[in-house]
Amino acid sequence: DGETLAVGQKSEDSGDNEGRSGQVRVFRYNRNDEQYQLLGDPLLGRAPGDDFGRAVALSASGAILGVGSRFADGSSGKDNGSVGAFSFENGDWRPNPIDGSIILGESRNDQMMNVALDYSGLRVAAGGGSADDDTGYVKVFDLSNGKSLMLSR
């Protein structure tokens, strides 16, 4: 909408997750006050060193947010990286899709962190490097049915 702004602070030490977990704040321009105002609470990284907020993307309406977390750990190793999507509902940011799934890198050191959203915010592209051969890859997901459905890799 041109009036919503997302700011990632990848090295922020906030809340209970100190140690560079990162955070994202979203602001919306208020025409009456002619100022940007915080939209909901800041989103915080889940663990120290995650680098949450390394990349951010907003839908055209500003109601859906994508966030990359470069050094998030996954089930297959350290520094897989992750991309999460959030929807602004009832005055705060909620995980989207409903199942709360997070897109993880496939292997150790993939550093999945790049994120792009389509106009609606219901298609998410998540990219990372490959620890095996440095070729990198992109995964595209559809979030429109309340679950993350991978469309391509």
Short mmCIF file of N, CA and C in Angstrom, two decimals:
data_model
loop_
_atom_site.label_atom_id
_atom_site.label_comp_id
_atom_site.label_asym_id
_atom_site.label_seq_id
_atom_site.Cartn_x
_atom_site.Cartn_y
_atom_site.Cartn_z
N ASP A 1 0.82 -1.21 0.00
CA ASP A 1 0.00 0.00 0.00
C ASP A 1 0.86 1.26 0.00
N GLY A 2 2.15 1.10 0.10
CA GLY A 2 3.06 2.23 0.08
C GLY A 2 3.15 3.00 1.39
N GLU A 3 2.35 2.60 2.37
CA GLU A 3 2.38 3.29 3.65
C GLU A 3 2.83 2.39 4.79
N THR A 4 3.22 1.17 4.44
CA THR A 4 3.67 0.21 5.44
C THR A 4 5.14 -0.11 5.19
N LEU A 5 5.90 -0.15 6.26
CA LEU A 5 7.34 -0.31 6.18
C LEU A 5 7.78 -1.38 7.18
N ALA A 6 8.57 -2.36 6.73
CA ALA A 6 9.11 -3.39 7.62
C ALA A 6 10.61 -3.15 7.78
N VAL A 7 11.09 -3.22 9.02
CA VAL A 7 12.50 -2.98 9.32
C VAL A 7 13.05 -4.19 10.07
N GLY A 8 14.01 -4.87 9.46
CA GLY A 8 14.67 -5.99 10.11
C GLY A 8 15.91 -5.52 10.85
N GLN A 9 16.07 -6.01 12.07
CA GLN A 9 17.24 -5.70 12.89
C GLN A 9 17.89 -7.03 13.26
N LYS A 10 18.69 -7.56 12.34
CA LYS A 10 19.21 -8.92 12.46
C LYS A 10 20.09 -9.16 13.68
N SER A 11 20.68 -8.13 14.23
CA SER A 11 21.59 -8.30 15.37
C SER A 11 20.99 -7.81 16.67
N GLU A 12 19.72 -7.54 16.70
CA GLU A 12 19.07 -6.99 17.89
C GLU A 12 19.04 -8.01 19.02
N ASP A 13 19.37 -7.54 20.22
CA ASP A 13 19.24 -8.33 21.45
C ASP A 13 17.99 -7.85 22.16
N SER A 14 16.91 -8.60 22.06
CA SER A 14 15.65 -8.16 22.65
C SER A 14 14.97 -9.27 23.41
N GLY A 15 14.17 -8.87 24.34
CA GLY A 15 13.33 -9.81 25.07
C GLY A 15 14.13 -10.91 25.73
N ASP A 16 13.57 -12.11 25.71
CA ASP A 16 14.19 -13.27 26.36
C ASP A 16 15.26 -13.92 25.50
N ASN A 17 15.31 -13.57 24.22
CA ASN A 17 16.25 -14.22 23.31
C ASN A 17 17.44 -13.33 23.01
N GLU A 18 18.21 -13.02 24.02
CA GLU A 18 19.39 -12.19 23.82
C GLU A 18 20.45 -12.97 23.06
N GLY A 19 21.42 -12.26 22.52
CA GLY A 19 22.49 -12.92 21.79
C GLY A 19 22.28 -12.85 20.29
N ARG A 20 21.86 -11.70 19.79
CA ARG A 20 21.69 -11.45 18.36
C ARG A 20 20.63 -12.34 17.71
N SER A 21 19.52 -12.52 18.40
CA SER A 21 18.44 -13.30 17.81
C SER A 21 17.74 -12.53 16.69
N GLY A 22 17.73 -11.20 16.78
CA GLY A 22 17.12 -10.36 15.75
C GLY A 22 15.66 -10.05 16.03
N GLN A 23 15.18 -9.03 15.35
CA GLN A 23 13.75 -8.69 15.45
C GLN A 23 13.32 -7.93 14.21
N VAL A 24 12.01 -7.86 14.01
CA VAL A 24 11.41 -7.09 12.91
C VAL A 24 10.33 -6.21 13.51
N ARG A 25 10.33 -4.96 13.09
CA ARG A 25 9.27 -4.02 13.46
C ARG A 25 8.60 -3.55 12.18
N VAL A 26 7.29 -3.42 12.25
CA VAL A 26 6.52 -2.95 11.09
C VAL A 26 5.84 -1.64 11.48
N PHE A 27 5.93 -0.69 10.59
CA PHE A 27 5.36 0.64 10.82
C PHE A 27 4.37 0.97 9.71
N ARG A 28 3.32 1.70 10.08
CA ARG A 28 2.35 2.19 9.09
C ARG A 28 2.23 3.70 9.24
N TYR A 29 2.21 4.37 8.11
CA TYR A 29 2.11 5.83 8.11
C TYR A 29 0.70 6.26 8.49
N ASN A 30 0.62 7.17 9.46
CA ASN A 30 -0.66 7.72 9.89
C ASN A 30 -0.77 9.12 9.27
N ARG A 31 -1.68 9.29 8.34
CA ARG A 31 -1.83 10.58 7.64
C ARG A 31 -2.27 11.70 8.57
N ASN A 32 -3.05 11.37 9.58
CA ASN A 32 -3.51 12.41 10.51
C ASN A 32 -2.36 13.00 11.32
N ASP A 33 -1.49 12.13 11.83
CA ASP A 33 -0.36 12.57 12.65
C ASP A 33 0.88 12.88 11.81
N GLU A 34 0.83 12.46 10.55
CA GLU A 34 1.98 12.58 9.65
C GLU A 34 3.23 11.94 10.24
N GLN A 35 3.04 10.73 10.82
CA GLN A 35 4.13 9.98 11.43
C GLN A 35 3.92 8.49 11.16
N TYR A 36 5.03 7.75 11.21
CA TYR A 36 4.94 6.30 11.17
C TYR A 36 4.70 5.79 12.58
N GLN A 37 3.78 4.83 12.71
CA GLN A 37 3.47 4.25 14.02
C GLN A 37 3.69 2.74 13.96
N LEU A 38 4.18 2.19 15.08
CA LEU A 38 4.43 0.76 15.17
C LEU A 38 3.13 0.00 14.97
N LEU A 39 3.19 -1.02 14.13
CA LEU A 39 2.02 -1.84 13.81
C LEU A 39 2.18 -3.17 14.54
N GLY A 40 1.48 -3.35 15.65
CA GLY A 40 1.62 -4.57 16.45
C GLY A 40 2.92 -4.57 17.23
N ASP A 41 3.16 -5.65 17.92
CA ASP A 41 4.39 -5.81 18.68
C ASP A 41 5.53 -6.22 17.75
N PRO A 42 6.78 -5.92 18.12
CA PRO A 42 7.91 -6.40 17.32
C PRO A 42 7.91 -7.93 17.29
N LEU A 43 8.34 -8.50 16.17
CA LEU A 43 8.53 -9.95 16.06
C LEU A 43 9.97 -10.25 16.44
N LEU A 44 10.16 -11.25 17.27
CA LEU A 44 11.49 -11.56 17.80
C LEU A 44 12.01 -12.88 17.26
N GLY A 45 13.34 -12.95 17.07
CA GLY A 45 13.98 -14.21 16.70
C GLY A 45 13.75 -15.25 17.78
N ARG A 46 13.81 -16.52 17.38
CA ARG A 46 13.51 -17.59 18.32
C ARG A 46 14.69 -18.02 19.18
N ALA A 47 15.92 -17.83 18.68
CA ALA A 47 17.07 -18.31 19.43
C ALA A 47 18.26 -17.37 19.20
N PRO A 48 19.18 -17.33 20.15
CA PRO A 48 20.37 -16.51 19.97
C PRO A 48 21.11 -16.86 18.67
N GLY A 49 21.55 -15.83 17.96
CA GLY A 49 22.31 -16.04 16.74
C GLY A 49 21.50 -16.33 15.50
N ASP A 50 20.17 -16.30 15.58
CA ASP A 50 19.33 -16.64 14.42
C ASP A 50 19.46 -15.66 13.26
N ASP A 51 19.75 -14.40 13.54
CA ASP A 51 19.80 -13.37 12.49
C ASP A 51 18.40 -13.12 11.91
N PHE A 52 17.38 -13.25 12.74
CA PHE A 52 15.99 -13.02 12.34
C PHE A 52 15.84 -11.58 11.85
N GLY A 53 15.26 -11.40 10.69
CA GLY A 53 15.10 -10.07 10.12
C GLY A 53 16.18 -9.73 9.11
N ARG A 54 17.02 -10.69 8.78
CA ARG A 54 18.09 -10.47 7.79
C ARG A 54 17.48 -10.03 6.46
N ALA A 55 16.31 -10.57 6.12
CA ALA A 55 15.57 -10.17 4.92
C ALA A 55 14.10 -10.04 5.30
N VAL A 56 13.43 -9.04 4.75
CA VAL A 56 12.00 -8.85 4.99
C VAL A 56 11.30 -8.52 3.67
N ALA A 57 10.02 -8.87 3.60
CA ALA A 57 9.19 -8.55 2.42
C ALA A 57 7.76 -8.35 2.89
N LEU A 58 7.05 -7.44 2.24
CA LEU A 58 5.65 -7.18 2.55
C LEU A 58 4.78 -7.41 1.32
N SER A 59 3.54 -7.86 1.56
CA SER A 59 2.56 -7.92 0.48
C SER A 59 2.17 -6.49 0.09
N ALA A 60 1.45 -6.36 -1.01
CA ALA A 60 1.05 -5.02 -1.47
C ALA A 60 0.19 -4.29 -0.45
N SER A 61 -0.64 -5.02 0.29
CA SER A 61 -1.50 -4.39 1.29
C SER A 61 -0.77 -4.07 2.59
N GLY A 62 0.42 -4.68 2.78
CA GLY A 62 1.17 -4.50 4.01
C GLY A 62 0.68 -5.39 5.14
N ALA A 63 -0.27 -6.28 4.85
CA ALA A 63 -0.86 -7.13 5.90
C ALA A 63 -0.19 -8.49 6.02
N ILE A 64 0.68 -8.85 5.07
CA ILE A 64 1.42 -10.11 5.15
C ILE A 64 2.91 -9.79 5.06
N LEU A 65 3.67 -10.40 5.96
CA LEU A 65 5.09 -10.13 6.11
C LEU A 65 5.87 -11.43 5.97
N GLY A 66 6.95 -11.40 5.21
CA GLY A 66 7.88 -12.52 5.12
C GLY A 66 9.17 -12.12 5.80
N VAL A 67 9.78 -13.04 6.56
CA VAL A 67 11.01 -12.74 7.31
C VAL A 67 12.01 -13.87 7.13
N GLY A 68 13.24 -13.51 6.78
CA GLY A 68 14.33 -14.47 6.68
C GLY A 68 15.18 -14.47 7.93
N SER A 69 15.61 -15.66 8.32
CA SER A 69 16.42 -15.86 9.52
C SER A 69 17.63 -16.70 9.12
N ARG A 70 18.71 -16.05 8.75
CA ARG A 70 19.86 -16.69 8.10
C ARG A 70 20.46 -17.87 8.86
N PHE A 71 20.61 -17.75 10.16
CA PHE A 71 21.32 -18.78 10.91
C PHE A 71 20.41 -19.64 11.79
N ALA A 72 19.12 -19.67 11.52
CA ALA A 72 18.22 -20.52 12.30
C ALA A 72 18.63 -21.98 12.10
N ASP A 73 18.57 -22.75 13.18
CA ASP A 73 18.91 -24.16 13.10
C ASP A 73 17.68 -24.98 12.80
N GLY A 74 17.85 -26.01 12.00
CA GLY A 74 16.75 -26.91 11.65
C GLY A 74 17.05 -28.32 12.10
N SER A 75 16.13 -29.22 11.79
CA SER A 75 16.29 -30.61 12.22
C SER A 75 17.45 -31.30 11.52
N SER A 76 17.89 -30.80 10.38
CA SER A 76 18.98 -31.46 9.66
C SER A 76 20.34 -30.79 9.87
N GLY A 77 20.40 -29.83 10.80
CA GLY A 77 21.71 -29.28 11.08
C GLY A 77 21.71 -27.83 11.52
N LYS A 78 22.90 -27.33 11.73
CA LYS A 78 23.12 -25.96 12.19
C LYS A 78 23.12 -25.01 10.99
N ASP A 79 22.55 -23.83 11.21
CA ASP A 79 22.54 -22.76 10.21
C ASP A 79 21.81 -23.14 8.92
N ASN A 80 20.73 -23.94 9.04
CA ASN A 80 19.91 -24.22 7.87
C ASN A 80 19.31 -22.94 7.31
N GLY A 81 18.96 -22.02 8.22
CA GLY A 81 18.24 -20.82 7.83
C GLY A 81 16.75 -21.12 7.69
N SER A 82 15.94 -20.07 7.77
CA SER A 82 14.50 -20.27 7.64
C SER A 82 13.83 -19.01 7.12
N VAL A 83 12.65 -19.19 6.58
CA VAL A 83 11.79 -18.10 6.16
C VAL A 83 10.42 -18.36 6.76
N GLY A 84 9.86 -17.34 7.40
CA GLY A 84 8.53 -17.45 7.97
C GLY A 84 7.62 -16.37 7.40
N ALA A 85 6.33 -16.63 7.42
CA ALA A 85 5.34 -15.65 6.96
C ALA A 85 4.39 -15.35 8.11
N PHE A 86 3.95 -14.09 8.19
CA PHE A 86 3.08 -13.62 9.26
C PHE A 86 1.98 -12.76 8.67
N SER A 87 0.80 -12.82 9.27
CA SER A 87 -0.34 -11.99 8.87
C SER A 87 -0.72 -11.06 10.01
N PHE A 88 -1.07 -9.83 9.66
CA PHE A 88 -1.50 -8.87 10.68
C PHE A 88 -3.00 -9.06 10.88
N GLU A 89 -3.37 -9.53 12.08
CA GLU A 89 -4.77 -9.82 12.41
C GLU A 89 -5.06 -9.38 13.83
N ASN A 90 -6.18 -8.75 14.03
CA ASN A 90 -6.62 -8.34 15.36
C ASN A 90 -5.53 -7.58 16.13
N GLY A 91 -4.82 -6.70 15.44
CA GLY A 91 -3.86 -5.83 16.09
C GLY A 91 -2.49 -6.42 16.36
N ASP A 92 -2.20 -7.63 15.83
CA ASP A 92 -0.88 -8.21 16.06
C ASP A 92 -0.51 -9.13 14.91
N TRP A 93 0.76 -9.51 14.85
CA TRP A 93 1.28 -10.40 13.82
C TRP A 93 1.13 -11.85 14.25
N ARG A 94 0.55 -12.67 13.38
CA ARG A 94 0.31 -14.10 13.64
C ARG A 94 1.01 -14.92 12.56
N PRO A 95 1.51 -16.11 12.94
CA PRO A 95 2.13 -16.96 11.91
C PRO A 95 1.14 -17.27 10.79
N ASN A 96 1.62 -17.28 9.57
CA ASN A 96 0.82 -17.62 8.40
C ASN A 96 1.68 -18.57 7.57
N PRO A 97 1.23 -19.72 7.24
CA PRO A 97 -0.13 -20.19 7.29
C PRO A 97 -0.55 -20.59 8.70
N ILE A 98 -1.81 -20.98 8.78
CA ILE A 98 -2.41 -21.33 10.06
C ILE A 98 -1.61 -22.42 10.76
N ASP A 99 -1.05 -23.34 9.98
CA ASP A 99 -0.30 -24.44 10.60
C ASP A 99 1.04 -23.97 11.18
N GLY A 100 1.39 -22.71 10.95
CA GLY A 100 2.58 -22.13 11.55
C GLY A 100 3.89 -22.67 11.00
N SER A 101 3.82 -23.35 9.85
CA SER A 101 5.04 -23.94 9.32
C SER A 101 6.03 -22.87 8.88
N ILE A 102 7.27 -23.21 9.01
CA ILE A 102 8.38 -22.34 8.63
C ILE A 102 9.15 -23.05 7.54
N ILE A 103 9.57 -22.32 6.54
CA ILE A 103 10.33 -22.90 5.44
C ILE A 103 11.79 -22.97 5.89
N LEU A 104 12.32 -24.18 5.93
CA LEU A 104 13.70 -24.39 6.40
C LEU A 104 14.63 -24.74 5.25
N GLY A 105 15.89 -24.36 5.40
CA GLY A 105 16.91 -24.83 4.47
C GLY A 105 17.02 -26.34 4.56
N GLU A 106 17.54 -26.95 3.51
CA GLU A 106 17.54 -28.41 3.44
C GLU A 106 18.68 -29.09 4.17
N SER A 107 19.78 -28.38 4.36
CA SER A 107 20.91 -29.02 5.01
C SER A 107 21.74 -28.00 5.78
N ARG A 108 22.68 -28.51 6.51
CA ARG A 108 23.56 -27.67 7.33
C ARG A 108 24.19 -26.58 6.47
N ASN A 109 24.19 -25.37 6.98
CA ASN A 109 24.80 -24.20 6.35
C ASN A 109 24.12 -23.74 5.06
N ASP A 110 22.89 -24.16 4.79
CA ASP A 110 22.17 -23.66 3.61
C ASP A 110 21.88 -22.16 3.73
N GLN A 111 21.67 -21.70 4.94
CA GLN A 111 21.39 -20.28 5.21
C GLN A 111 20.21 -19.77 4.38
N MET A 112 19.12 -20.52 4.39
CA MET A 112 17.87 -20.10 3.74
C MET A 112 17.44 -18.80 4.40
N MET A 113 17.44 -17.69 3.67
CA MET A 113 17.11 -16.41 4.30
C MET A 113 16.44 -15.43 3.37
N ASN A 114 16.59 -15.58 2.08
CA ASN A 114 16.02 -14.61 1.15
C ASN A 114 14.54 -14.87 0.99
N VAL A 115 13.76 -13.80 0.94
CA VAL A 115 12.32 -13.95 0.89
C VAL A 115 11.72 -12.91 -0.05
N ALA A 116 10.72 -13.34 -0.82
CA ALA A 116 9.95 -12.43 -1.67
C ALA A 116 8.50 -12.89 -1.63
N LEU A 117 7.58 -11.93 -1.65
CA LEU A 117 6.15 -12.23 -1.67
C LEU A 117 5.54 -11.69 -2.95
N ASP A 118 4.50 -12.36 -3.43
CA ASP A 118 3.77 -11.80 -4.56
C ASP A 118 2.84 -10.70 -4.06
N TYR A 119 2.09 -10.10 -4.95
CA TYR A 119 1.22 -8.96 -4.64
C TYR A 119 0.29 -9.28 -3.47
N SER A 120 -0.32 -10.47 -3.48
CA SER A 120 -1.27 -10.85 -2.44
C SER A 120 -0.60 -11.27 -1.14
N GLY A 121 0.66 -11.69 -1.22
CA GLY A 121 1.37 -12.21 -0.06
C GLY A 121 1.12 -13.69 0.17
N LEU A 122 0.36 -14.32 -0.71
CA LEU A 122 0.03 -15.74 -0.53
C LEU A 122 0.98 -16.67 -1.27
N ARG A 123 1.85 -16.12 -2.09
CA ARG A 123 2.92 -16.90 -2.71
C ARG A 123 4.24 -16.38 -2.14
N VAL A 124 5.03 -17.31 -1.62
CA VAL A 124 6.29 -16.97 -0.97
C VAL A 124 7.42 -17.66 -1.71
N ALA A 125 8.43 -16.89 -2.09
CA ALA A 125 9.66 -17.46 -2.63
C ALA A 125 10.72 -17.35 -1.55
N ALA A 126 11.37 -18.47 -1.27
CA ALA A 126 12.41 -18.53 -0.24
C ALA A 126 13.67 -19.08 -0.87
N GLY A 127 14.79 -18.39 -0.67
CA GLY A 127 16.03 -18.82 -1.31
C GLY A 127 17.17 -18.97 -0.34
N GLY A 128 18.07 -19.87 -0.68
CA GLY A 128 19.26 -20.09 0.12
C GLY A 128 20.37 -20.64 -0.72
N GLY A 129 21.52 -20.77 -0.11
CA GLY A 129 22.67 -21.38 -0.78
C GLY A 129 22.67 -22.85 -0.49
N SER A 130 23.46 -23.58 -1.20
CA SER A 130 23.60 -25.00 -0.96
C SER A 130 24.98 -25.27 -0.38
N ALA A 131 25.02 -25.92 0.76
CA ALA A 131 26.30 -26.21 1.41
C ALA A 131 27.12 -27.19 0.58
N ASP A 132 26.47 -27.97 -0.28
CA ASP A 132 27.18 -29.01 -1.03
C ASP A 132 27.96 -28.45 -2.23
N ASP A 133 27.32 -27.58 -3.01
CA ASP A 133 27.98 -27.16 -4.25
C ASP A 133 27.86 -25.66 -4.54
N ASP A 134 27.39 -24.88 -3.60
CA ASP A 134 27.29 -23.42 -3.75
C ASP A 134 26.43 -22.97 -4.92
N THR A 135 25.50 -23.80 -5.38
CA THR A 135 24.65 -23.39 -6.50
C THR A 135 23.46 -22.57 -6.04
N GLY A 136 22.98 -22.79 -4.84
CA GLY A 136 21.81 -22.09 -4.34
C GLY A 136 20.53 -22.66 -4.91
N TYR A 137 19.41 -22.27 -4.32
CA TYR A 137 18.12 -22.74 -4.79
C TYR A 137 17.01 -21.83 -4.27
N VAL A 138 15.86 -21.92 -4.90
CA VAL A 138 14.67 -21.16 -4.50
C VAL A 138 13.51 -22.14 -4.40
N LYS A 139 12.71 -21.99 -3.37
CA LYS A 139 11.48 -22.76 -3.21
C LYS A 139 10.32 -21.78 -3.26
N VAL A 140 9.24 -22.16 -3.95
CA VAL A 140 8.05 -21.30 -4.04
C VAL A 140 6.90 -22.04 -3.37
N PHE A 141 6.21 -21.32 -2.46
CA PHE A 141 5.12 -21.91 -1.69
C PHE A 141 3.83 -21.12 -1.89
N ASP A 142 2.72 -21.83 -1.83
CA ASP A 142 1.38 -21.22 -1.87
C ASP A 142 0.80 -21.36 -0.47
N LEU A 143 0.39 -20.24 0.13
CA LEU A 143 -0.15 -20.24 1.49
C LEU A 143 -1.67 -20.04 1.52
N SER A 144 -2.31 -20.06 0.37
CA SER A 144 -3.71 -19.64 0.29
C SER A 144 -4.70 -20.59 0.96
N ASN A 145 -4.32 -21.84 1.19
CA ASN A 145 -5.27 -22.79 1.78
C ASN A 145 -5.03 -23.01 3.27
N GLY A 146 -4.23 -22.16 3.91
CA GLY A 146 -3.97 -22.30 5.35
C GLY A 146 -2.82 -23.24 5.66
N LYS A 147 -2.17 -23.79 4.63
CA LYS A 147 -1.00 -24.63 4.81
C LYS A 147 0.02 -24.22 3.76
N SER A 148 1.28 -24.57 4.00
CA SER A 148 2.29 -24.23 3.01
C SER A 148 2.44 -25.40 2.03
N LEU A 149 2.13 -25.15 0.79
CA LEU A 149 2.21 -26.14 -0.27
C LEU A 149 3.35 -25.74 -1.19
N MET A 150 4.38 -26.58 -1.29
CA MET A 150 5.50 -26.25 -2.15
C MET A 150 5.10 -26.44 -3.61
N LEU A 151 5.28 -25.38 -4.41
CA LEU A 151 4.92 -25.42 -5.82
C LEU A 151 6.10 -25.79 -6.70
N SER A 152 7.29 -25.34 -6.33
CA SER A 152 8.45 -25.66 -7.16
C SER A 152 9.73 -25.50 -6.35
N ARG A 153 10.77 -26.06 -6.88
CA ARG A 153 12.11 -25.92 -6.30
C ARG A 153 13.08 -25.75 -7.44
#
